[in-house]
Amino acid sequence: LAEYETTTLWYDRPRYVFLEFCVEDSTDVKVDLDDYKVVFSCKNADGIEMYNEIQFYKRVNSKDSQNKRSGRSITLFVRKWKDKEPWPRLTKEDVKPAWLFVDFDNWRDWEGDEEVEAAMAEQYAEVSPTMGPRESVKCSPSQY
């Protein structure tokens, strides 16, 4: 069975890097996170296997990271190993995969933005599994 990479959005904050894997009505979701990479897999609404592997730009704290599933995506917020260090890209390699996009709706200069970020992390922790955390982000339906 063939696996397909899912569209993934990401953005940077002072303490976290946020990723959103855009898969509607996902099942069999697996997020394997260590301090250097994440391996994401699931099945989409049509039963097609989706798979992404990302080697991170820098080391992360996998023990202080979380993920939330909604009806249209899986959001992962990954704690940076070193706070307040901007990431110019998500991946270790300086090559952007075709399925990876910056989430410009949430990307901004975060100088002095720790309080806003703390509130966002708290909001994610309170999100119910049936409700999407950010209605403004539009994950395009999978083309497969």
XYZ file of C-alpha atoms in Angstrom:
144
model
C 0.000 0.000 0.000
C 1.388 3.403 -0.967
C 1.863 6.135 1.637
C 1.338 9.808 0.890
C 2.755 12.832 2.638
C 0.175 15.160 4.105
C 0.199 18.927 3.795
C 1.840 20.323 6.919
C 1.747 23.906 8.203
C 4.208 25.240 10.778
C 5.107 28.397 12.666
C 7.637 29.510 15.239
C 7.121 30.951 18.733
C 9.589 31.797 21.553
C 9.181 28.467 23.380
C 7.350 26.245 20.896
C 7.232 25.266 17.264
C 3.686 24.522 16.092
C 2.889 21.984 13.342
C -0.472 21.176 11.829
C -0.851 17.988 9.807
C -3.822 18.618 7.517
C -5.816 15.391 7.370
C -9.598 15.487 7.650
C -11.395 12.726 9.564
C -8.121 10.958 10.392
C -7.957 7.517 11.992
C -5.104 5.385 13.377
C -3.144 8.547 14.236
C 0.419 7.969 15.451
C 2.811 10.744 16.465
C 6.262 9.450 17.400
C 8.325 12.342 18.719
C 11.876 12.320 19.992
C 14.305 15.182 20.629
C 15.424 15.334 16.983
C 12.496 14.289 14.788
C 8.802 13.537 14.491
C 7.228 10.681 12.567
C 3.534 11.222 11.840
C 1.187 8.671 10.316
C -2.547 8.113 9.985
C -5.270 7.122 7.565
C -7.391 9.778 5.894
C -11.178 9.628 5.415
C -10.689 7.394 2.336
C -8.465 4.955 4.253
C -5.284 6.096 2.485
C -2.087 5.904 4.555
C -0.500 9.302 5.243
C 3.096 9.573 6.483
C 5.495 12.420 7.252
C 8.933 12.339 8.822
C 10.598 15.572 9.874
C 14.153 15.942 11.162
C 13.999 19.128 13.255
C 16.167 22.196 12.670
C 17.300 22.042 16.312
C 16.871 19.758 19.295
C 13.458 19.841 21.002
C 12.127 18.743 24.386
C 9.907 15.836 23.396
C 8.797 15.288 27.020
C 7.204 18.775 27.162
C 5.319 18.573 23.849
C 1.706 17.720 23.024
C -0.602 16.963 20.128
C -4.332 17.437 19.590
C -6.590 15.865 16.990
C -9.571 17.681 15.491
C -11.929 16.740 12.670
C -9.695 18.320 10.051
C -6.127 18.165 11.381
C -3.651 17.049 14.025
C -1.818 19.904 15.735
C 1.506 19.303 17.414
C 3.184 21.847 19.611
C 6.807 21.009 20.246
C 8.784 22.605 23.053
C 12.107 23.998 21.917
C 15.168 22.805 23.783
C 16.383 26.399 23.933
C 13.755 29.141 24.458
C 13.750 32.435 22.575
C 15.856 31.103 19.727
C 14.166 31.781 16.361
C 13.986 28.957 13.846
C 14.438 30.153 10.265
C 13.076 26.792 9.069
C 11.531 23.639 10.531
C 13.787 21.033 8.974
C 17.404 20.159 9.645
C 18.183 20.169 5.933
C 17.964 23.498 4.137
C 15.551 22.023 1.583
C 11.802 22.637 1.867
C 9.695 19.559 1.165
C 6.832 20.176 -1.287
C 4.251 19.333 1.408
C 5.596 21.761 4.065
C 4.283 25.337 4.318
C 4.712 28.240 6.705
C 1.447 29.059 8.476
C 1.468 32.783 7.692
C -1.841 33.275 9.546
C 0.049 32.595 12.787
C 3.617 33.600 11.916
C 4.780 36.916 13.316
C 7.685 38.642 14.983
C 7.449 37.333 18.531
C 9.793 39.649 20.351
C 8.322 39.872 23.890
C 5.493 37.478 22.976
C 5.844 34.982 25.852
C 2.500 35.846 27.496
C 0.601 35.423 24.230
C 2.340 32.095 23.650
C 1.536 30.865 27.175
C -2.140 31.681 26.584
C -2.046 29.825 23.248
C -0.488 26.736 24.848
C -3.175 26.840 27.534
C -5.882 27.170 24.870
C -4.522 24.084 23.070
C -4.547 22.126 26.309
C -8.253 22.957 26.754
C -9.371 22.138 23.195
C -11.794 19.255 22.997
C -11.011 16.466 20.504
C -14.052 17.369 18.404
C -13.247 21.049 17.995
C -10.478 22.593 15.875
C -8.099 24.825 17.824
C -7.711 27.562 15.176
C -10.601 28.216 12.860
C -8.565 30.754 10.846
C -6.087 28.149 9.565
C -7.316 26.484 6.449
C -5.923 23.053 5.776
C -6.769 22.217 2.203
C -8.531 18.899 1.776
C -6.150 16.139 0.800
C -5.760 15.689 -2.926
C -5.662 11.901 -2.502
